[in-house]
Short mmCIF file of C-alpha atoms and ligand atoms in Angstrom, two decimals:
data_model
loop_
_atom_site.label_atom_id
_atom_site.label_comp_id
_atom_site.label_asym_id
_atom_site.label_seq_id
_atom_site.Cartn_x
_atom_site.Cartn_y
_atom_site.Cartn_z
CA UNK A 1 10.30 -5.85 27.23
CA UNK A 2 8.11 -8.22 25.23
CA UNK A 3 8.89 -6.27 21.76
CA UNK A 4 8.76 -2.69 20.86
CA UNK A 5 6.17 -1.75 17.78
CA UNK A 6 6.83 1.47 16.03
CA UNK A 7 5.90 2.62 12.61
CA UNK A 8 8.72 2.99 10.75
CA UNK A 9 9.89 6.69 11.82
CA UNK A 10 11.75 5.77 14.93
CA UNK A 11 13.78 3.06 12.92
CA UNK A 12 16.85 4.65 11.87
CA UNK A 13 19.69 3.33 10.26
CA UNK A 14 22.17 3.27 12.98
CA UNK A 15 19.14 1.74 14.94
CA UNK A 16 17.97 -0.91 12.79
CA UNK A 17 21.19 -1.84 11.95
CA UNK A 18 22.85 -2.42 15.30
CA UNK A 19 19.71 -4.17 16.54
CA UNK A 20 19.66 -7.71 15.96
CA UNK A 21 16.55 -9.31 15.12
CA UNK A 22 14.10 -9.54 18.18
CA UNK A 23 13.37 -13.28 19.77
CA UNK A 24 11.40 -15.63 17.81
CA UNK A 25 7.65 -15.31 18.33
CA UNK A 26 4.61 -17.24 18.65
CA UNK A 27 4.03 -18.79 14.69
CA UNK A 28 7.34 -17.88 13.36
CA UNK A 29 9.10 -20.12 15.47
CA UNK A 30 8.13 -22.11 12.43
CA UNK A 31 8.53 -20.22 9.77
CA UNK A 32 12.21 -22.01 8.83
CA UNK A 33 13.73 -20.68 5.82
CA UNK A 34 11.21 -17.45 6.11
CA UNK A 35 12.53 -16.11 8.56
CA UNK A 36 15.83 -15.51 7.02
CA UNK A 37 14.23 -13.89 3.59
CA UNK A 38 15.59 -9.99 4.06
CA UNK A 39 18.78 -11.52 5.23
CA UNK A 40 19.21 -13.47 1.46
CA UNK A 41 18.07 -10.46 -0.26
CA UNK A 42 20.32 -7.95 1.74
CA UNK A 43 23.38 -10.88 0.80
CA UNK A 44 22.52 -10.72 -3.12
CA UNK A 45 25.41 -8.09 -4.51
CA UNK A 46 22.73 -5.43 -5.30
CA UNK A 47 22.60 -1.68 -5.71
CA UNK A 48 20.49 -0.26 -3.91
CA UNK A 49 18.16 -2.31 -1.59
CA UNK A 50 21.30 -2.01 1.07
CA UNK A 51 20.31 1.52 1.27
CA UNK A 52 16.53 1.13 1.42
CA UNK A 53 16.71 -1.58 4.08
CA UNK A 54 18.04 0.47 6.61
CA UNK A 55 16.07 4.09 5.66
CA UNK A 56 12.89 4.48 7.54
CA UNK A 57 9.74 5.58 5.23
CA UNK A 58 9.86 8.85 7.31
CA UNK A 59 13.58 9.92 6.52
CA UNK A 60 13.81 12.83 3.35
CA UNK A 61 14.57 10.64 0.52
CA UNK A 62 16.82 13.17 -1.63
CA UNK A 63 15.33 11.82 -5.00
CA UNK A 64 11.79 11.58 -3.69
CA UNK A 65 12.07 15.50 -3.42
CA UNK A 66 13.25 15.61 -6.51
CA UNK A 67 10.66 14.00 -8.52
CA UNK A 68 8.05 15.63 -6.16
CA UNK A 69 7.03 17.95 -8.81
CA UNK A 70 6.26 16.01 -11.02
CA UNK A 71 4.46 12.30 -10.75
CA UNK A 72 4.71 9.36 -8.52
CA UNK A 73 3.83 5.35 -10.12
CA UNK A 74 3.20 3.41 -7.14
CA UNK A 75 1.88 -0.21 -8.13
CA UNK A 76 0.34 -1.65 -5.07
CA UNK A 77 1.22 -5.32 -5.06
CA UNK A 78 1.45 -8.42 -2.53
CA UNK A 79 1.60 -11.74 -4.16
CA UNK A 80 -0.67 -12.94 -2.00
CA UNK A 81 -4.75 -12.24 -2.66
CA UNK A 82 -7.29 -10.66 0.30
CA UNK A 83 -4.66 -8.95 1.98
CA UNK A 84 -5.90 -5.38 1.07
CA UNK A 85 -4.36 -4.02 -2.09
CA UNK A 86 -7.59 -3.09 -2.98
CA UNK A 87 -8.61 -1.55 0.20
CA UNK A 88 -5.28 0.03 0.54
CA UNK A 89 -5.22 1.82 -2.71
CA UNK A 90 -8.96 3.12 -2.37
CA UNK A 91 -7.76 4.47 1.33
CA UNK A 92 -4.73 5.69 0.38
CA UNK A 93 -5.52 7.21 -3.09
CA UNK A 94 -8.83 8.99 -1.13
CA UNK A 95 -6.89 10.29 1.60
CA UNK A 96 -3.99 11.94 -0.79
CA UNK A 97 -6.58 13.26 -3.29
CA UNK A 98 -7.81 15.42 0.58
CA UNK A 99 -4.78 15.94 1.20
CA UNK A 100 -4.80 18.45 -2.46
CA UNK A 101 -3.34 16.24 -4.86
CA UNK A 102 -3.80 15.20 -8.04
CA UNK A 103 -4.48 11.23 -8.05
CA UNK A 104 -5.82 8.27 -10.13
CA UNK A 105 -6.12 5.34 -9.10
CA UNK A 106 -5.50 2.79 -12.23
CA UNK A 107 -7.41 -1.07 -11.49
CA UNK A 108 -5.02 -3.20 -13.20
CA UNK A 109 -6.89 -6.36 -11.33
CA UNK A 110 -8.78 -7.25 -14.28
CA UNK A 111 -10.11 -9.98 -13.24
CA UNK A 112 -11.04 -9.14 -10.61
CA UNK A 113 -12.08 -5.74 -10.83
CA UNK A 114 -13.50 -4.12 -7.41
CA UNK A 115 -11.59 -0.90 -6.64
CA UNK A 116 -15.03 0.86 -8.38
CA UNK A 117 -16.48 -0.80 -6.07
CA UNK A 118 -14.99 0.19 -3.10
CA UNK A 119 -15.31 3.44 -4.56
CA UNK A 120 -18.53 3.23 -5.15
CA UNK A 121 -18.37 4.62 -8.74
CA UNK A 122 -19.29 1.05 -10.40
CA UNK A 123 -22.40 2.36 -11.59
CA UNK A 124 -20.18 5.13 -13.29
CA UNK A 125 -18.17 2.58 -15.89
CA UNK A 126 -18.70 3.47 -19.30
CA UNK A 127 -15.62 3.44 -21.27
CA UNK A 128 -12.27 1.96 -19.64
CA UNK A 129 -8.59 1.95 -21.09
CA UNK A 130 -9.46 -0.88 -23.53
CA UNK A 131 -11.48 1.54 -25.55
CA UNK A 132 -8.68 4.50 -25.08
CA UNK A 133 -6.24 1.87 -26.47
CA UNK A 134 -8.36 0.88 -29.70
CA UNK A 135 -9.05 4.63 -30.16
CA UNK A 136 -12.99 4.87 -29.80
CA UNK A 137 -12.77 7.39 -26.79
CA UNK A 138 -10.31 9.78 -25.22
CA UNK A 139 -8.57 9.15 -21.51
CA UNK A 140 -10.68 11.87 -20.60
CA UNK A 141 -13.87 10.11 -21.16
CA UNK A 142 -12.75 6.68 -19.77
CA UNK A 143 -11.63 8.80 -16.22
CA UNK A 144 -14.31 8.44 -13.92
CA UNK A 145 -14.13 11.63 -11.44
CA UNK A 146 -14.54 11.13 -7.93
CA UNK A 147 -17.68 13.50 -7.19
CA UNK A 148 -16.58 13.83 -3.67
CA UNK A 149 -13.60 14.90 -4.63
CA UNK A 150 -12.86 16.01 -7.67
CA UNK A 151 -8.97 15.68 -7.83
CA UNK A 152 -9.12 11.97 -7.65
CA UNK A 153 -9.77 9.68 -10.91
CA UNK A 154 -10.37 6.38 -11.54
CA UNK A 155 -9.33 4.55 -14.70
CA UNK A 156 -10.90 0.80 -14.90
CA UNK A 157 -9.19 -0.96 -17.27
CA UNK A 158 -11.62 -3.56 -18.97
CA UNK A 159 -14.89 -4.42 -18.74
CA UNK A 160 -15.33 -7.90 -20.34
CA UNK A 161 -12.13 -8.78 -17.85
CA UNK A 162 -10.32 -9.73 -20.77
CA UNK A 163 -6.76 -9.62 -19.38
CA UNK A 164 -4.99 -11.07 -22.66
CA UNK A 165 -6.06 -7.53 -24.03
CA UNK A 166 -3.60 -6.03 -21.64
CA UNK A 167 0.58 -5.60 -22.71
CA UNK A 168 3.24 -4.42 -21.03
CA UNK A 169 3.63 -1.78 -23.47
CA UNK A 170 -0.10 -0.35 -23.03
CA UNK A 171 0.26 -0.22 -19.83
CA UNK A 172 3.16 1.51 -19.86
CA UNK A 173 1.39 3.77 -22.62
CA UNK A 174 -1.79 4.45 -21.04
CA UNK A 175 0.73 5.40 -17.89
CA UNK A 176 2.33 7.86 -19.78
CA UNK A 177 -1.27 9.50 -20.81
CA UNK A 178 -2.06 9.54 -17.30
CA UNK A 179 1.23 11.68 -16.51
CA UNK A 180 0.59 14.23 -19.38
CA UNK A 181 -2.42 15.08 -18.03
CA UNK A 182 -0.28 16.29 -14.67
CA UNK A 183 -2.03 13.77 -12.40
CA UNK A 184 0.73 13.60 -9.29
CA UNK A 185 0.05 10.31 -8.02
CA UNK A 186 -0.99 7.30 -10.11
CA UNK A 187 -1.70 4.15 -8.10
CA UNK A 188 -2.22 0.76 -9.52
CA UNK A 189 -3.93 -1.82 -7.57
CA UNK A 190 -2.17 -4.75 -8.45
CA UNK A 191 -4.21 -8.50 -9.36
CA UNK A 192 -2.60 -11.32 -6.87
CA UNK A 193 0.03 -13.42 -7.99
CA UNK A 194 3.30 -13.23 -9.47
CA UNK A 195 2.39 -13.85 -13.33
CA UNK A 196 1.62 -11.60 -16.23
CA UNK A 197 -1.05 -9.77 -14.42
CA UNK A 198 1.73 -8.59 -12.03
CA UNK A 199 4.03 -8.18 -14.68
CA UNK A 200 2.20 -5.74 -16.73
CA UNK A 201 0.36 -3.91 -13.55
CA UNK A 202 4.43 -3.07 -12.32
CA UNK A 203 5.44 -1.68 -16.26
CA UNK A 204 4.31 1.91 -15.79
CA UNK A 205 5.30 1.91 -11.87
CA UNK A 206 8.96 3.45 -10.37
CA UNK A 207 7.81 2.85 -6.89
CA UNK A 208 6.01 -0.17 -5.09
CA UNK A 209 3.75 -0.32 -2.06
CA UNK A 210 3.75 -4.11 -0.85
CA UNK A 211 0.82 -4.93 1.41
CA UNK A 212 0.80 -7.92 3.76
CA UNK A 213 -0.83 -9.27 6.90
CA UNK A 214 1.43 -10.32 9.79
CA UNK A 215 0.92 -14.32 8.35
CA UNK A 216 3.81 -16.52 7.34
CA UNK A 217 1.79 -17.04 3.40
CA UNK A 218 1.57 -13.44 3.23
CA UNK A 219 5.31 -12.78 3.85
CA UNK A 220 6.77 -15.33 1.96
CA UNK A 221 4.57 -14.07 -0.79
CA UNK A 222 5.19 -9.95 0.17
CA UNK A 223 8.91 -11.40 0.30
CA UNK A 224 8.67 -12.97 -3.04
CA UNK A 225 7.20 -10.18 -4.86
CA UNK A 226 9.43 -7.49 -3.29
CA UNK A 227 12.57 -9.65 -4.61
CA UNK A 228 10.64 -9.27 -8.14
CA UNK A 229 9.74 -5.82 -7.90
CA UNK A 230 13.82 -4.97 -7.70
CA UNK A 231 14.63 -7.70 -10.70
CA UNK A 232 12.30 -5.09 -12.35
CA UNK A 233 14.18 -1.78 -11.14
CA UNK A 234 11.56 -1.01 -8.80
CA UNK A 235 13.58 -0.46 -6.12
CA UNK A 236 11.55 2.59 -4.28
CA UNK A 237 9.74 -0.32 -2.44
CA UNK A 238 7.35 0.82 1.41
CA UNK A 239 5.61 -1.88 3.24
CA UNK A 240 1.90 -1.70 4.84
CA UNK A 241 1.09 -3.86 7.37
CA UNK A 242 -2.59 -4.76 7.49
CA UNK A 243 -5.45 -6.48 9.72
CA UNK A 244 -2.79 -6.07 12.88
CA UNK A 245 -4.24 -7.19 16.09
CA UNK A 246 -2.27 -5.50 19.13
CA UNK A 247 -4.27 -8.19 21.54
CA UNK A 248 -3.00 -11.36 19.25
CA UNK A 249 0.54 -9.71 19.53
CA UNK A 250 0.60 -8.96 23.34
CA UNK A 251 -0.58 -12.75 23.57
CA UNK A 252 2.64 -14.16 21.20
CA UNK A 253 -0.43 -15.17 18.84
CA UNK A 254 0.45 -12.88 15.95
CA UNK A 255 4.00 -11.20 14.83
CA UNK A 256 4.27 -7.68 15.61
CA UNK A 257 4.60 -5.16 13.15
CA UNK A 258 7.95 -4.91 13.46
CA UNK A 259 9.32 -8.31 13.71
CA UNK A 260 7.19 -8.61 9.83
CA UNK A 261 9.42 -5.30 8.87
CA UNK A 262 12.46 -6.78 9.75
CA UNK A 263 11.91 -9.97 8.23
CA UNK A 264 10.61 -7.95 4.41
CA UNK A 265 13.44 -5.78 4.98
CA UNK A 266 11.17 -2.99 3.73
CA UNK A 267 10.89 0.32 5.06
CA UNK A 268 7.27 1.17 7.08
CA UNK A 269 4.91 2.92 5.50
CA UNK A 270 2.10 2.04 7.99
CA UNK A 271 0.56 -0.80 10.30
CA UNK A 272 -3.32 -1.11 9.46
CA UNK A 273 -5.32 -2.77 12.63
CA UNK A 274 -8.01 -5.04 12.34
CA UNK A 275 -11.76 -2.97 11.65
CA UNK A 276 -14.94 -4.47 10.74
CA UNK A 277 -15.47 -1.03 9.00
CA UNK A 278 -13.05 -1.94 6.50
CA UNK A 279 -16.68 -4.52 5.77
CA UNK A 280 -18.92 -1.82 6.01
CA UNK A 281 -17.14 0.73 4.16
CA UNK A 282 -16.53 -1.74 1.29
CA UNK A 283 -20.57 -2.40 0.86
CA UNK A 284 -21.20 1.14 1.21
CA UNK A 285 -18.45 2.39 -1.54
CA UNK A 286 -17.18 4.86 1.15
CA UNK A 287 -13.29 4.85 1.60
CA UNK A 288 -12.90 4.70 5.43
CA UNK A 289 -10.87 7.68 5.76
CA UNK A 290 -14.19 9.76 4.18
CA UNK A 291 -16.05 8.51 7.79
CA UNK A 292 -16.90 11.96 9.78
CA UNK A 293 -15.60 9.80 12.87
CA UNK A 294 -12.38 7.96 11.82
CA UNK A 295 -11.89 4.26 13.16
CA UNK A 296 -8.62 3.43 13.78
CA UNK A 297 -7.69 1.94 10.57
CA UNK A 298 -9.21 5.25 8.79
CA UNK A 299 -6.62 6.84 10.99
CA UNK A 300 -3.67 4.74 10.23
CA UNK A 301 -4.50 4.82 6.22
CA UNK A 302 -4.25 8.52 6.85
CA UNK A 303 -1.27 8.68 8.21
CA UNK A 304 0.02 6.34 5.79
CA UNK A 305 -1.20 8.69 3.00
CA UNK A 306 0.61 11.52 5.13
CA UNK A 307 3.87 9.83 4.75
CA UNK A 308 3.71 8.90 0.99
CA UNK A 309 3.30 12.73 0.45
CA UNK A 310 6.19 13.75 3.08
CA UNK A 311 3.45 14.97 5.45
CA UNK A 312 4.28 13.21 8.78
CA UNK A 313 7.36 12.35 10.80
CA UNK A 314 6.95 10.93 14.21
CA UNK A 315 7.68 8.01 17.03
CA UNK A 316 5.09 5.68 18.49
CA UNK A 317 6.69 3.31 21.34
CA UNK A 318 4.67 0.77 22.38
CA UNK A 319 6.91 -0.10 25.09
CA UNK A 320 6.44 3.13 27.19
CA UNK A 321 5.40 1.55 30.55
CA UNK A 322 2.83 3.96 32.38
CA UNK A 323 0.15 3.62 29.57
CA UNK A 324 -2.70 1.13 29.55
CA UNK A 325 -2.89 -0.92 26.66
CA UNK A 326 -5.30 0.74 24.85
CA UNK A 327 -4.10 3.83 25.22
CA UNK A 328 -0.74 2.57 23.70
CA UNK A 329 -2.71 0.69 20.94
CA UNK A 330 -4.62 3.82 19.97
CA UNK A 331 -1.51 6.15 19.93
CA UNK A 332 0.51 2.84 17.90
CA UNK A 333 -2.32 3.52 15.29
CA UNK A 334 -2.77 7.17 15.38
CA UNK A 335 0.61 8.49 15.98
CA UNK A 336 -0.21 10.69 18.98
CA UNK A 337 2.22 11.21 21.27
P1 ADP B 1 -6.93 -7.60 -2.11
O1 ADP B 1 -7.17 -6.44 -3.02
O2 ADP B 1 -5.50 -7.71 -1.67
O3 ADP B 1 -7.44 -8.88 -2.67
P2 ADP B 1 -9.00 -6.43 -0.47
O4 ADP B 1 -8.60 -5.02 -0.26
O5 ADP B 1 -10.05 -6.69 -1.51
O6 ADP B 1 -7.72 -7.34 -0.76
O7 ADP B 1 -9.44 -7.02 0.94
C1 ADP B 1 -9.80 -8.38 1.09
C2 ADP B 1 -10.85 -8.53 2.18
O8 ADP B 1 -10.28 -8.21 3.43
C3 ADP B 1 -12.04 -7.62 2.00
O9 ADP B 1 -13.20 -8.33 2.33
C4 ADP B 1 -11.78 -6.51 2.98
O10 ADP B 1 -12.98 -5.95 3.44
C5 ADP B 1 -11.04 -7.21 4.08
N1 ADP B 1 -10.09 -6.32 4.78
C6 ADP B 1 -9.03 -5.69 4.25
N2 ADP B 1 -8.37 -4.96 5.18
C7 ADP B 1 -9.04 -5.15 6.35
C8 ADP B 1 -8.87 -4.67 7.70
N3 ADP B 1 -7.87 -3.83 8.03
N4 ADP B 1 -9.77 -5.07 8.64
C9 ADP B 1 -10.77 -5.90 8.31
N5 ADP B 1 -11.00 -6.39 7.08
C10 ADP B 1 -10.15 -6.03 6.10
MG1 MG B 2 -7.92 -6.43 -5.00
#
């Protein structure tokens, strides 16, 4: 078989650890040194990564149900820029608000502020963390409420994109506001890079979401990051594959999904296809997964959101033989069965 795709549930740790890494494919044939990156981290005498690489996203994570009660930090992060943080965190912060939590999403990309944007609440900015840190308004006022649904928040951080106004410590503070006021999920959409943007965006997070696209500067960049992200005892770390192309992969011209996870080392969390309504739904302010009729990447972000909450446990094959390609692409995306 050319290479069996799944999304993260079927890969066990007996599985993915008696498997040895599929054939070489298409561009990473030249990816050198890259292709070894999980393989350095795994050989570093760490803690717990060991663990992590070989537990699927979909296993019961005993301290995940633990903390469950109270609230999740997930920074969502990628070193490299344009791969979707932004997109991802709008999706994924939309679909878990739905789903009846309680959620804000924090934009620590000062510079480059859009997640109101793809939100659609831009016109709603009137204070932003800055002024909760100097003391002229409460968090309350500088939370801008989703009026589609009202359990998810979002906290801009600047205005005048000031980033030097930004520390470690008040992001870590403002954080800690957030949690007080029983939010259950905070995500932080991450600025690109590795330098003090990233730094301070990661202070108030204890788990990680790193986003790539199945491209060698992507990976070495995902791979990069997720090797900082455990220097910083983030160690809670999911991957999201995004702008996957099934027909690139069944032509060798793109890696699959898995070949990227095995190469990160990083559980699953979810494989986002190619969708010109990712376009559409970022000019219109309208997270995909709020379309009546769900595209395929709406889908996937869904079921991504699923699995951060513990909702969804399930095997996609691509290599089950009877099935036109389509069919198998849809059901790699949407998790039927
Ligand atoms: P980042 O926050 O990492 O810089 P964005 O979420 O802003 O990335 O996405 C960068 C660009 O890629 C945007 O123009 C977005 O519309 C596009 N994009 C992201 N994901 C997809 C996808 N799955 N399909 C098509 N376009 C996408
Ligand atoms: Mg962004």
């Amino acid at each position: 078989a050319p290479f069996a795709a799944s999304e993260g549930g079927m890969m066990t740790a007996t599985s993915l650890a008696a498997r040895p890494c599929p054939a070489i494919i298409g561009r990473r044939a030249h990816t050198g040194s890259n292709a070894s990156c999980s393989a350095k981290r795994a050989a570093r005498p760490r803690c717990r990564r060991a663990s992590l690489r070989v537990r699927a996203a979909d296993d019961p994570d005993p301290e995940q149900v633990a903390t469950d009660e109270g609230c999740r930090t997930i920074v969502i992060t990628s070193g490299k820029g344009g791969v979707g943080k932004t997109t991802t965190s709008a999706n994924l912060g939309m679909s878990i608000a739905r789903l009846g939590y309680k959620v804000c999403l924090v934009d620590a990309d000062i510079g480059l502020r859009n997640l109101d944007l793809l939100l659609g609440l831009e016109n709603r900015v009137m204070y932003t963390a800055m002024e909760v840190l100097e003391g002229e308004c409460r968090m309350e006022q500088a939370l801008i409420r989703d009026k589609r649904w009202r359990s998810l928040a979002l906290l801009p951080i600047s205005k005048n994109r000031q980033k030097y106004n930004v520390t470690k410590d008040s992001m870590s503070l403002l954080i800690d506001i957030l949690k007080d006021m029983n939010f259950q999920y905070i995500f932080i959409d991450c600025p690109a890079g590795i330098d003090v943007g990233f730094i301070n965006a990661i202070a108030g997070a204890n788990e990680a979401i790193v986003v790539t696209t199945p491209e060698i500067t992507a990976i070495r960049d995902a791979d990069r990051v997720a090797g900082l992200l455990e220097a910083n005892d983030i160690y809670d770390v999911k991957l999201i594959v995004n702008r996957v192309r099934a027909d690139m992969i069944k032509k060798n011209d793109m890696m699959s999904v898995k070949d990227v996870q095995e190469m990160l080392g990083v559980p699953l969390l979810g494989a986002i296809p190619e969708d010109t309504e990712v376009i559409v739904s970022t000019n219109r302010g309208e997270p995909l997964v709020l379309k009546k009729k769900l595209t395929l990447a709406g889908i996937a972000y869904e079921n991504a959101a699923r699995r951060v909450v513990g909702k969804q446990d399930f095997l996609i094959d691509l290599e089950q033989p009877k099935k036109g390609l389509l069919q198998r692409t849809k059901e790699f995306f949407t998790g039927s069965d």
